[in-house]
Every structure is written in structure tokens, then in C-alpha cells.
Amino acid sequence: MRTLRVQTKSRTELVDVTARLAEALEESGLRQGMLTAFVPHTTAGITINENADPSVRHDLESALDRLVPADWSYAHLEGNADAHIKATLLGSSVNIPVEDGRLQLGTWQGIYFAEFDGPRQRSLWVQVSRGLEAE
Amino acid sequence: MRTLRVQTKSRTELVDVTARLAEALEESGLRQGMLTAFVPHTTAGITINENADPSVRHDLESALDRLVPADWSYAHLEGNADAHIKATLLGSSVNIPVEDGRLQLGTWQGIYFAEFDGPRQRSLWVQVSRGLEAE
Amino acid sequence: MRTLRVQTKSRTELVDVTARLAEALEESGLRQGMLTAFVPHTTAGITINENADPSVRHDLESALDRLVPADWSYAHLEGNADAHIKATLLGSSVNIPVEDGRLQLGTWQGIYFAEFDGPRQRSLWVQVSRGLEAE
């Protein structure tokens, strides 16, 4: 398992980690199977979405704020209840197929660490699983 | 890795791909482990839900339209910002356990490719990971 | 594949299954790779979130009720359409990295079976996938 450090800069932020995950894959030596990127936090998540127009990321952040407003009345009093809920809506891991030692992503796909309670120093864990071919 | 082609017929559509994933699993030869179905698009997702009453699919489509209306004001101007957000809410992959060469699903579960910006010709990638038993 | 039984006690309930998944992992004998917990139901899901302050769970349940009210008009007439939608928003499985035979979770993370149409007797399936190290 490898650990990436992700420094976020605002309360909500989608940080592109695609290139760093590709690097971690290369270091792992996996040729064929699956890469899993796992977020070990409860106020951040991870998602795959468009890597071209940054307005998609902006819309995603805004939509999550509209769906789960920070100012609803919550029982959890640390001021980040919305962040916990957004984390659950996105999920704590993504899986990406691996062939010939490379991440297999669609043309327009990038992988985004989703900060909902930043800025913070975060971790992202990378694990690989074997496919059927012999290594 | 195998690629399935999925032709969608309307803007929003949940297409049952369960039987085709079972076929792809058989072709892979995996006996025990995990099958991952991965959507290489950013305006479509994938989910597991009821395979019996089609009204569940209808309600799911409607609820997503209510949660993320197409006519909110978005920064992304291609007219499919809502589709990107719905894709992230569902996620880009599902994992299904495999035993004795068979997909293990609950009685009422089917696997649905979730189109949010159709109609289009789409792809669905299938990858398998080894379990602990020797193959 | 191992099966855990989960008895839920109310319509909506987040049941902590972390310790039982750790036990199932130990029984499997996997040293390094990935554990997948899979929900074979269509009105329940699974998520990873805070294991300390129980108010987070309460807020998560309330937020899902606000996002997907039970009293919207639905086509599915069994009175649990909202439960199907919530299940899809959370997803039917989680992946957790495994190193040295142990689940790798963040300090504040617990794994929760998410009941949306209880009380019921439920199942949770546990499957493991091999990492790159020899077993």
C-alpha cells in the first residue's frame, strides 16, 4: 500500500490526483488488475469526473452545497456535518482497471480527491489487486 | 479487460446489463474473486438496484432529476452539467463477488448502466480480480 | 465468500459492522490486498463514516430523509421507493485495503451497514481480492 499526501487549500476543493495515482501504480509494479484509491478520512471523498472544462468541478462543488447546505440544523456540532454527508454521497474509494501496467480511464476522465472540510493536509491510500494474468 | 457496447435510447435511461456482465465473466474464466464493471464516461454512471418492478427505475430517474435539476444555473455550458453531477452521485464502478465462476447477486438485484446524457453509444469495461483460491 | 447476518431494528439505521468485518477478514486468511463488503439487498446500502460522535450518523440519516422524502409521489407502490433511491446514492459495496492481515482504516473511520427499509434480517457478503505479495 502506498500513501500520497494531498494538501488542500480551501474548505471545498476537487484536487486532480490522476497523474500521482499513475505514478503510484508504476511504483507498485502491477501489470494487470485493479487499482483502488482509498480516502482514510470522514470529511473527504473521491470521484472520477471530467478532466477538461474546470467548470464541471465548480458545478459539482456548488451542487453538493445546494444538496447538503452547511447551515441546515445538525446534531453534530463541529461545523462540518455537511462534509460528512457529502463524503458518504461520493464514497471513500474508486477502482480503476489496470492493463499493461497502465491506468485505464476514459478520454475525459480524471480522478479527484474531494475535500469538504479543508484546508487540511490529507492522505490518499493506493492499493492494487491482481487480475488473472500471471505477473 | 473486456469492453461491452451499450446503446442508450433517451437522455436518461437505466439499462439492465446483468446478463451481459455474467457472459463477460464467463469469458474471463475467473472462478473466484471480484468482477468490476467500470464506466469510462463522465455523464453516465452505474448502479445496482431492483430487477423486478420497473417502477423502481422510473422513481430513481425522477428522484435524480429532482435532486439535480437540468435547469439550475451552471457554469458548464454544454447543457449536461446535471449529468456530470448525477454520474458522481452514482459512481463510475460497481464490484460484484464471484464464486464458482458466477456473479453473486441478491435475489432482487440487477446491474444498471445509468445514462444521463443520451442517447449515445457507450462503453462499459469489465475487469476481474483474483480471490484467494488457486485458479 | 463469507456471509454476515445483520439484524436491524428500525426503518432507517446505520449499523456498525467494522469489528465483524475485521473478524471475517481474519477467517479468510488474506494477508495483503482488498476486502469488499457487498450488500445483496436493494433497500439497504453501505458506507464508511465517523466512528466517534454518534450524532454524525444521526445527521446522515436525517439528511438522506430530507434529500429523498418518503412522501414524494412515487410510481413504486410498496412504500419503500425512497429506500431504493437512498441505497443507490450510497452504493452496494465498500472496499478496504488490507495489509499484514488487517483492515486499513483511517483513525475516525467505521463501516456502517445502512438500513433504509427495516427492521429486517439482512445479509452482508464479504469477499477478498489478492494484492501483489505472495500469500
Short mmCIF file of C-alpha atoms in Angstrom, two decimals:
data_model
loop_
_atom_site.label_atom_id
_atom_site.label_comp_id
_atom_site.label_asym_id
_atom_site.label_seq_id
_atom_site.Cartn_x
_atom_site.Cartn_y
_atom_site.Cartn_z
CA MET A 1 0.00 0.00 0.00
CA ARG A 2 1.28 3.47 -0.89
CA THR A 3 0.32 6.77 0.73
CA LEU A 4 0.04 10.06 -1.17
CA ARG A 5 -0.09 13.38 0.67
CA VAL A 6 -2.69 15.86 -0.58
CA GLN A 7 -2.56 19.46 0.63
CA THR A 8 -5.93 21.15 0.15
CA LYS A 9 -6.32 24.92 0.02
CA SER A 10 -9.97 25.71 0.70
CA ARG A 11 -12.98 24.28 2.52
CA THR A 12 -14.31 22.55 -0.60
CA GLU A 13 -11.91 21.56 -3.35
CA LEU A 14 -11.61 18.90 -6.01
CA VAL A 15 -7.89 18.12 -6.39
CA ASP A 16 -6.78 16.27 -9.54
CA VAL A 17 -4.72 13.26 -8.41
CA THR A 18 -4.71 11.33 -11.71
CA ALA A 19 -1.00 11.77 -12.51
CA ARG A 20 0.07 10.89 -8.97
CA LEU A 21 -2.05 7.72 -8.99
CA ALA A 22 -0.49 6.74 -12.32
CA GLU A 23 2.93 7.17 -10.72
CA ALA A 24 1.95 5.13 -7.66
CA LEU A 25 0.73 2.38 -9.99
CA GLU A 26 4.06 2.33 -11.78
CA GLU A 27 5.91 2.03 -8.47
CA SER A 28 3.69 -0.89 -7.45
CA GLY A 29 4.72 -2.94 -10.45
CA LEU A 30 1.16 -4.22 -11.10
CA ARG A 31 0.72 -5.12 -14.76
CA GLN A 32 -2.90 -6.23 -14.85
CA GLY A 33 -5.78 -5.96 -12.39
CA MET A 34 -7.27 -3.11 -10.38
CA LEU A 35 -6.02 -0.02 -8.60
CA THR A 36 -8.06 1.21 -5.63
CA ALA A 37 -7.59 4.73 -4.27
CA PHE A 38 -8.92 4.92 -0.71
CA VAL A 39 -9.59 8.07 1.35
CA PRO A 40 -8.89 7.43 5.09
CA HIS A 41 -10.91 10.48 6.19
CA THR A 42 -14.58 11.07 7.00
CA THR A 43 -14.97 14.61 5.68
CA ALA A 44 -13.44 14.00 2.26
CA GLY A 45 -14.28 11.64 -0.60
CA ILE A 46 -13.09 10.74 -4.08
CA THR A 47 -14.70 10.78 -7.51
CA ILE A 48 -13.99 10.41 -11.20
CA ASN A 49 -15.26 13.17 -13.47
CA GLU A 50 -14.37 15.45 -16.39
CA ASN A 51 -10.71 16.46 -16.76
CA ALA A 52 -11.19 19.13 -19.43
CA ASP A 53 -13.55 22.00 -18.55
CA PRO A 54 -12.87 23.11 -14.91
CA SER A 55 -16.42 24.49 -14.75
CA VAL A 56 -17.63 20.90 -14.25
CA ARG A 57 -15.72 20.77 -10.98
CA HIS A 58 -17.16 24.13 -9.98
CA ASP A 59 -20.71 22.94 -10.72
CA LEU A 60 -20.14 19.74 -8.78
CA GLU A 61 -18.97 21.66 -5.70
CA SER A 62 -21.93 24.08 -5.96
CA ALA A 63 -24.47 21.31 -6.48
CA LEU A 64 -23.23 19.46 -3.38
CA ASP A 65 -23.54 22.70 -1.39
CA ARG A 66 -27.13 23.11 -2.61
CA LEU A 67 -27.99 19.49 -1.88
CA VAL A 68 -26.43 19.50 1.61
CA PRO A 69 -26.30 23.09 2.91
CA ALA A 70 -23.73 23.84 5.60
CA ASP A 71 -26.40 25.75 7.55
CA TRP A 72 -29.01 23.03 7.99
CA SER A 73 -29.58 22.34 11.67
CA TYR A 74 -27.32 19.41 12.53
CA ALA A 75 -26.78 17.41 15.72
CA HIS A 76 -23.01 17.19 15.14
CA LEU A 77 -21.67 20.49 16.42
CA GLU A 78 -18.20 20.68 14.88
CA GLY A 79 -19.49 22.72 11.96
CA ASN A 80 -18.65 20.03 9.41
CA ALA A 81 -21.74 17.80 9.43
CA ASP A 82 -22.34 18.67 5.77
CA ALA A 83 -18.82 17.48 4.95
CA HIS A 84 -19.51 14.07 6.50
CA ILE A 85 -22.68 13.72 4.43
CA LYS A 86 -21.01 14.79 1.18
CA ALA A 87 -18.22 12.27 1.85
CA THR A 88 -20.79 9.49 2.09
CA LEU A 89 -22.58 10.63 -1.10
CA LEU A 90 -19.31 10.40 -3.08
CA GLY A 91 -17.84 7.38 -1.33
CA SER A 92 -14.41 6.68 0.10
CA SER A 93 -12.80 4.83 -2.80
CA VAL A 94 -12.62 4.47 -6.56
CA ASN A 95 -11.46 1.47 -8.61
CA ILE A 96 -9.65 1.84 -11.90
CA PRO A 97 -8.81 -1.07 -14.20
CA VAL A 98 -5.12 -1.67 -14.98
CA GLU A 99 -3.79 -3.18 -18.24
CA ASP A 100 -0.14 -3.36 -19.37
CA GLY A 101 0.84 -1.51 -16.21
CA ARG A 102 -1.38 1.47 -17.05
CA LEU A 103 -4.48 3.04 -15.52
CA GLN A 104 -7.39 2.58 -17.91
CA LEU A 105 -9.51 5.73 -17.91
CA GLY A 106 -11.94 7.17 -20.46
CA THR A 107 -10.70 10.09 -22.59
CA TRP A 108 -12.39 12.74 -20.48
CA GLN A 109 -11.91 11.15 -17.07
CA GLY A 110 -9.75 12.47 -14.25
CA ILE A 111 -9.62 11.29 -10.63
CA TYR A 112 -10.39 13.92 -7.98
CA PHE A 113 -9.71 13.93 -4.26
CA ALA A 114 -12.78 15.73 -2.88
CA GLU A 115 -12.07 17.95 0.12
CA PHE A 116 -15.17 19.09 2.04
CA ASP A 117 -13.64 20.38 5.29
CA GLY A 118 -10.34 21.95 4.30
CA PRO A 119 -7.87 23.37 4.09
CA ARG A 120 -6.00 20.37 5.50
CA GLN A 121 -3.10 18.02 4.95
CA ARG A 122 -4.75 14.79 3.76
CA SER A 123 -3.72 11.26 2.84
CA LEU A 124 -4.78 9.08 -0.07
CA TRP A 125 -4.01 5.35 0.09
CA VAL A 126 -3.30 3.30 -3.02
CA GLN A 127 -3.72 -0.45 -3.13
CA VAL A 128 -3.59 -2.85 -6.09
CA SER A 129 -5.35 -6.17 -6.74
CA ARG A 130 -4.20 -8.86 -9.14
CA GLY A 131 -6.03 -9.69 -12.33
CA LEU A 132 -5.99 -13.11 -13.93
CA GLU A 133 -2.78 -12.89 -15.94
CA ALA A 134 0.41 -14.18 -14.37
CA GLU A 135 2.67 -11.41 -13.09
CA MET B 1 -10.29 -6.36 -19.71
CA ARG B 2 -13.43 -6.72 -21.83
CA THR B 3 -15.49 -3.93 -23.40
CA LEU B 4 -19.27 -4.06 -23.76
CA ARG B 5 -21.09 -1.66 -26.07
CA VAL B 6 -24.26 -0.09 -24.65
CA GLN B 7 -26.60 1.80 -26.97
CA THR B 8 -28.83 4.15 -25.00
CA LYS B 9 -32.10 5.49 -26.37
CA SER B 10 -33.03 8.55 -24.32
CA ARG B 11 -31.40 11.31 -22.28
CA THR B 12 -31.82 9.43 -19.00
CA GLU B 13 -32.04 5.66 -19.03
CA LEU B 14 -31.16 2.76 -16.75
CA VAL B 15 -30.08 -0.13 -18.99
CA ASP B 16 -30.02 -3.62 -17.47
CA VAL B 17 -26.56 -5.09 -18.18
CA THR B 18 -26.69 -8.01 -15.72
CA ALA B 19 -26.84 -10.81 -18.30
CA ARG B 20 -24.07 -9.28 -20.41
CA LEU B 21 -21.80 -8.93 -17.37
CA ALA B 22 -22.46 -12.58 -16.49
CA GLU B 23 -21.41 -13.50 -20.03
CA ALA B 24 -18.25 -11.37 -19.82
CA LEU B 25 -17.39 -13.08 -16.54
CA GLU B 26 -17.74 -16.48 -18.16
CA GLU B 27 -15.43 -15.45 -20.99
CA SER B 28 -12.84 -14.21 -18.49
CA GLY B 29 -12.53 -17.62 -16.88
CA LEU B 30 -12.41 -16.20 -13.32
CA ARG B 31 -13.66 -18.76 -10.81
CA GLN B 32 -13.39 -16.85 -7.55
CA GLY B 33 -12.80 -13.19 -6.71
CA MET B 34 -14.36 -9.95 -7.85
CA LEU B 35 -15.81 -8.53 -11.06
CA THR B 36 -15.62 -4.76 -11.54
CA ALA B 37 -17.76 -3.00 -14.14
CA PHE B 38 -16.26 0.40 -14.93
CA VAL B 39 -17.91 3.26 -16.87
CA PRO B 40 -15.29 5.23 -18.88
CA HIS B 41 -17.61 8.25 -19.30
CA THR B 42 -18.28 11.36 -17.22
CA THR B 43 -22.01 11.78 -17.90
CA ALA B 44 -23.04 8.21 -17.11
CA GLY B 45 -22.71 6.01 -14.05
CA ILE B 46 -23.59 2.53 -12.85
CA THR B 47 -25.71 1.17 -10.01
CA ILE B 48 -27.22 -2.00 -8.59
CA ASN B 49 -30.92 -1.91 -7.81
CA GLU B 50 -34.21 -3.82 -8.11
CA ASN B 51 -34.63 -6.10 -11.12
CA ALA B 52 -38.34 -6.84 -10.70
CA ASP B 53 -40.67 -3.82 -10.66
CA PRO B 54 -39.58 -1.35 -13.42
CA SER B 55 -41.25 1.47 -11.46
CA VAL B 56 -38.19 1.47 -9.17
CA ARG B 57 -36.04 2.52 -12.13
CA HIS B 58 -38.56 5.18 -13.05
CA ASP B 59 -38.56 6.56 -9.50
CA LEU B 60 -34.77 6.56 -9.41
CA GLU B 61 -34.56 8.56 -12.63
CA SER B 62 -37.20 11.03 -11.40
CA ALA B 63 -35.60 11.45 -8.00
CA LEU B 64 -32.22 12.24 -9.56
CA ASP B 65 -33.92 14.84 -11.77
CA ARG B 66 -35.50 16.41 -8.69
CA LEU B 67 -32.25 16.35 -6.74
CA VAL B 68 -30.16 17.80 -9.58
CA PRO B 69 -32.46 19.74 -11.94
CA ALA B 70 -31.22 20.23 -15.51
CA ASP B 71 -32.25 23.89 -15.31
CA TRP B 72 -30.19 25.04 -12.33
CA SER B 73 -27.77 27.77 -13.38
CA TYR B 74 -24.49 26.02 -14.14
CA ALA B 75 -21.05 27.28 -15.17
CA HIS B 76 -20.55 24.38 -17.61
CA LEU B 77 -22.41 25.45 -20.73
CA GLU B 78 -22.77 22.22 -22.69
CA GLY B 79 -26.25 21.62 -21.24
CA ASN B 80 -25.18 18.45 -19.41
CA ALA B 81 -23.84 19.75 -16.09
CA ASP B 82 -26.60 17.85 -14.28
CA ALA B 83 -25.44 14.63 -15.98
CA HIS B 84 -21.89 15.09 -14.65
CA ILE B 85 -23.23 15.58 -11.11
CA LYS B 86 -25.55 12.55 -11.30
CA ALA B 87 -22.62 10.46 -12.56
CA THR B 88 -20.61 11.39 -9.47
CA LEU B 89 -23.54 10.66 -7.13
CA LEU B 90 -23.84 7.12 -8.52
CA GLY B 91 -20.15 6.47 -9.09
CA SER B 92 -18.23 5.04 -12.02
CA SER B 93 -17.94 1.40 -10.99
CA VAL B 94 -19.59 -1.48 -9.15
CA ASN B 95 -17.97 -4.58 -7.67
CA ILE B 96 -19.71 -7.95 -7.60
CA PRO B 97 -18.36 -11.01 -5.79
CA VAL B 98 -17.64 -14.11 -7.90
CA GLU B 99 -17.86 -17.71 -6.65
CA ASP B 100 -17.71 -20.89 -8.78
CA GLY B 101 -17.39 -18.72 -11.86
CA ARG B 102 -20.70 -16.97 -11.16
CA LEU B 103 -21.73 -13.42 -10.27
CA GLN B 104 -23.11 -13.38 -6.74
CA LEU B 105 -26.09 -11.04 -6.59
CA GLY B 106 -29.04 -10.82 -4.20
CA THR B 107 -32.38 -12.19 -5.42
CA TRP B 108 -33.77 -8.79 -6.38
CA GLN B 109 -30.57 -7.20 -7.66
CA GLY B 110 -29.83 -6.20 -11.23
CA ILE B 111 -26.91 -4.11 -12.55
CA TYR B 112 -27.83 -0.96 -14.43
CA PHE B 113 -25.78 1.23 -16.73
CA ALA B 114 -27.07 4.73 -15.92
CA GLU B 115 -27.23 7.06 -18.92
CA PHE B 116 -27.69 10.75 -18.04
CA ASP B 117 -26.79 12.45 -21.34
CA GLY B 118 -28.07 10.14 -24.06
CA PRO B 119 -28.95 8.84 -26.44
CA ARG B 120 -25.39 7.71 -27.15
CA GLN B 121 -23.22 4.73 -28.00
CA ARG B 122 -21.43 3.94 -24.71
CA SER B 123 -18.80 1.54 -23.43
CA LEU B 124 -18.68 -0.49 -20.24
CA TRP B 125 -15.37 -2.05 -19.20
CA VAL B 126 -15.17 -5.32 -17.30
CA GLN B 127 -12.18 -6.30 -15.21
CA VAL B 128 -11.71 -9.21 -12.80
CA SER B 129 -9.58 -9.57 -9.66
CA ARG B 130 -8.41 -12.84 -8.14
CA GLY B 131 -9.71 -14.14 -4.87
CA LEU B 132 -7.67 -16.37 -2.56
CA GLU B 133 -8.37 -19.76 -4.11
CA ALA B 134 -5.94 -21.10 -6.68
CA GLU B 135 -7.26 -20.80 -10.24
CA MET C 1 -17.09 -15.59 0.37
CA ARG C 2 -18.42 -15.16 3.89
CA THR C 3 -21.93 -14.08 4.94
CA LEU C 4 -22.66 -11.95 7.98
CA ARG C 5 -26.18 -11.64 9.37
CA VAL C 6 -27.28 -8.14 10.34
CA GLN C 7 -30.47 -7.65 12.36
CA THR C 8 -31.77 -4.10 12.00
CA LYS C 9 -34.16 -2.57 14.50
CA SER C 10 -35.78 0.42 12.82
CA ARG C 11 -36.75 1.67 9.36
CA THR C 12 -33.53 3.66 8.94
CA GLU C 13 -30.44 2.60 10.84
CA LEU C 14 -26.68 2.73 10.41
CA VAL C 15 -25.25 -0.43 11.99
CA ASP C 16 -21.53 -0.51 12.81
CA VAL C 17 -20.08 -3.67 11.23
CA THR C 18 -16.39 -2.78 11.48
CA ALA C 19 -15.44 -5.37 14.11
CA ARG C 20 -17.35 -8.14 12.35
CA LEU C 21 -15.66 -7.36 9.04
CA ALA C 22 -12.27 -7.45 10.76
CA GLU C 23 -13.17 -10.90 12.09
CA ALA C 24 -14.32 -12.11 8.67
CA LEU C 25 -11.02 -10.89 7.22
CA GLU C 26 -9.08 -12.86 9.81
CA GLU C 27 -11.06 -16.01 8.95
CA SER C 28 -10.34 -15.54 5.25
CA GLY C 29 -6.58 -15.66 5.81
CA LEU C 30 -5.88 -12.80 3.35
CA ARG C 31 -2.63 -11.04 4.25
CA GLN C 32 -2.46 -8.33 1.61
CA GLY C 33 -4.97 -6.97 -0.90
CA MET C 34 -8.55 -5.77 -0.65
CA LEU C 35 -11.67 -6.64 1.32
CA THR C 36 -15.02 -5.92 -0.31
CA ALA C 37 -18.21 -5.83 1.75
CA PHE C 38 -21.23 -6.28 -0.54
CA VAL C 39 -24.91 -5.69 0.33
CA PRO C 40 -27.17 -8.16 -1.55
CA HIS C 41 -30.29 -6.03 -1.00
CA THR C 42 -31.91 -3.16 -2.91
CA THR C 43 -33.25 -1.12 0.01
CA ALA C 44 -30.03 -1.03 2.03
CA GLY C 45 -26.52 0.23 1.31
CA ILE C 46 -23.15 0.55 2.97
CA THR C 47 -20.87 3.47 3.80
CA ILE C 48 -17.74 4.45 5.69
CA ASN C 49 -18.03 7.41 8.07
CA GLU C 50 -17.15 8.70 11.53
CA ASN C 51 -16.90 6.13 14.34
CA ALA C 52 -16.69 8.56 17.25
CA ASP C 53 -19.59 11.03 17.61
CA PRO C 54 -22.91 9.17 17.00
CA SER C 55 -24.52 12.48 16.02
CA VAL C 56 -22.80 12.13 12.62
CA ARG C 57 -24.86 9.02 11.96
CA HIS C 58 -27.98 10.81 13.07
CA ASP C 59 -27.27 13.73 10.73
CA LEU C 60 -26.58 11.37 7.85
CA GLU C 61 -29.91 9.61 8.33
CA SER C 62 -31.78 12.94 8.60
CA ALA C 63 -30.04 14.42 5.57
CA LEU C 64 -30.96 11.41 3.44
CA ASP C 65 -34.58 11.77 4.58
CA ARG C 66 -34.55 15.44 3.58
CA LEU C 67 -32.91 14.69 0.22
CA VAL C 68 -35.26 11.82 -0.63
CA PRO C 69 -38.50 12.24 1.34
CA ALA C 70 -40.58 9.10 1.92
CA ASP C 71 -43.70 11.05 0.92
CA TRP C 72 -42.74 12.17 -2.58
CA SER C 73 -45.16 10.74 -5.13
CA TYR C 74 -43.55 7.55 -6.42
CA ALA C 75 -44.56 5.02 -9.07
CA HIS C 76 -43.36 2.08 -6.96
CA LEU C 77 -46.20 1.41 -4.56
CA GLU C 78 -44.59 -0.74 -1.87
CA GLY C 79 -43.91 2.32 0.32
CA ASN C 80 -40.14 1.93 0.08
CA ALA C 81 -39.25 3.80 -3.11
CA ASP C 82 -37.17 6.25 -1.06
CA ALA C 83 -35.19 3.31 0.36
CA HIS C 84 -34.27 2.12 -3.15
CA ILE C 85 -33.05 5.61 -4.06
CA LYS C 86 -31.02 6.02 -0.87
CA ALA C 87 -29.43 2.61 -1.49
CA THR C 88 -28.26 3.77 -4.92
CA LEU C 89 -26.91 7.07 -3.52
CA LEU C 90 -24.74 5.17 -1.01
CA GLY C 91 -23.86 2.22 -3.21
CA SER C 92 -23.90 -1.52 -2.57
CA SER C 93 -20.27 -2.11 -1.65
CA VAL C 94 -17.18 -0.67 0.02
CA ASN C 95 -13.54 -1.63 -0.49
CA ILE C 96 -11.00 -1.53 2.32
CA PRO C 97 -7.26 -2.09 1.82
CA VAL C 98 -5.67 -4.99 3.71
CA GLU C 99 -2.03 -5.10 4.92
CA ASP C 100 -0.47 -7.69 7.27
CA GLY C 101 -3.86 -9.36 7.55
CA ARG C 102 -5.51 -6.20 8.88
CA LEU C 103 -8.17 -3.82 7.61
CA GLN C 104 -6.57 -0.45 6.91
CA LEU C 105 -8.95 2.31 8.01
CA GLY C 106 -8.40 5.93 8.97
CA THR C 107 -8.44 6.79 12.69
CA TRP C 108 -12.02 8.08 12.65
CA GLN C 109 -13.48 5.62 10.14
CA GLY C 110 -16.07 2.94 10.85
CA ILE C 111 -18.00 0.81 8.34
CA TYR C 112 -21.79 1.07 8.50
CA PHE C 113 -24.48 -1.19 7.07
CA ALA C 114 -27.18 1.30 6.05
CA GLU C 115 -30.72 0.03 6.56
CA PHE C 116 -33.42 2.09 4.80
CA ASP C 117 -36.43 -0.27 4.94
CA GLY C 118 -36.13 -2.08 8.26
CA PRO C 119 -36.46 -3.59 10.65
CA ARG C 120 -35.28 -6.72 8.85
CA GLN C 121 -32.89 -9.64 8.98
CA ARG C 122 -30.20 -8.72 6.42
CA SER C 123 -27.07 -10.24 4.94
CA LEU C 124 -23.68 -8.73 4.23
CA TRP C 125 -21.27 -10.60 1.97
CA VAL C 126 -17.52 -10.42 2.40
CA GLN C 127 -15.08 -11.18 -0.40
CA VAL C 128 -11.32 -10.69 -0.59
CA SER C 129 -9.01 -9.97 -3.53
CA ARG C 130 -5.28 -10.67 -3.66
CA GLY C 131 -2.70 -7.96 -3.68
CA LEU C 132 0.72 -8.35 -5.29
CA GLU C 133 2.62 -10.05 -2.47
CA ALA C 134 2.81 -13.83 -2.45
CA GLU C 135 0.46 -15.40 0.10
#
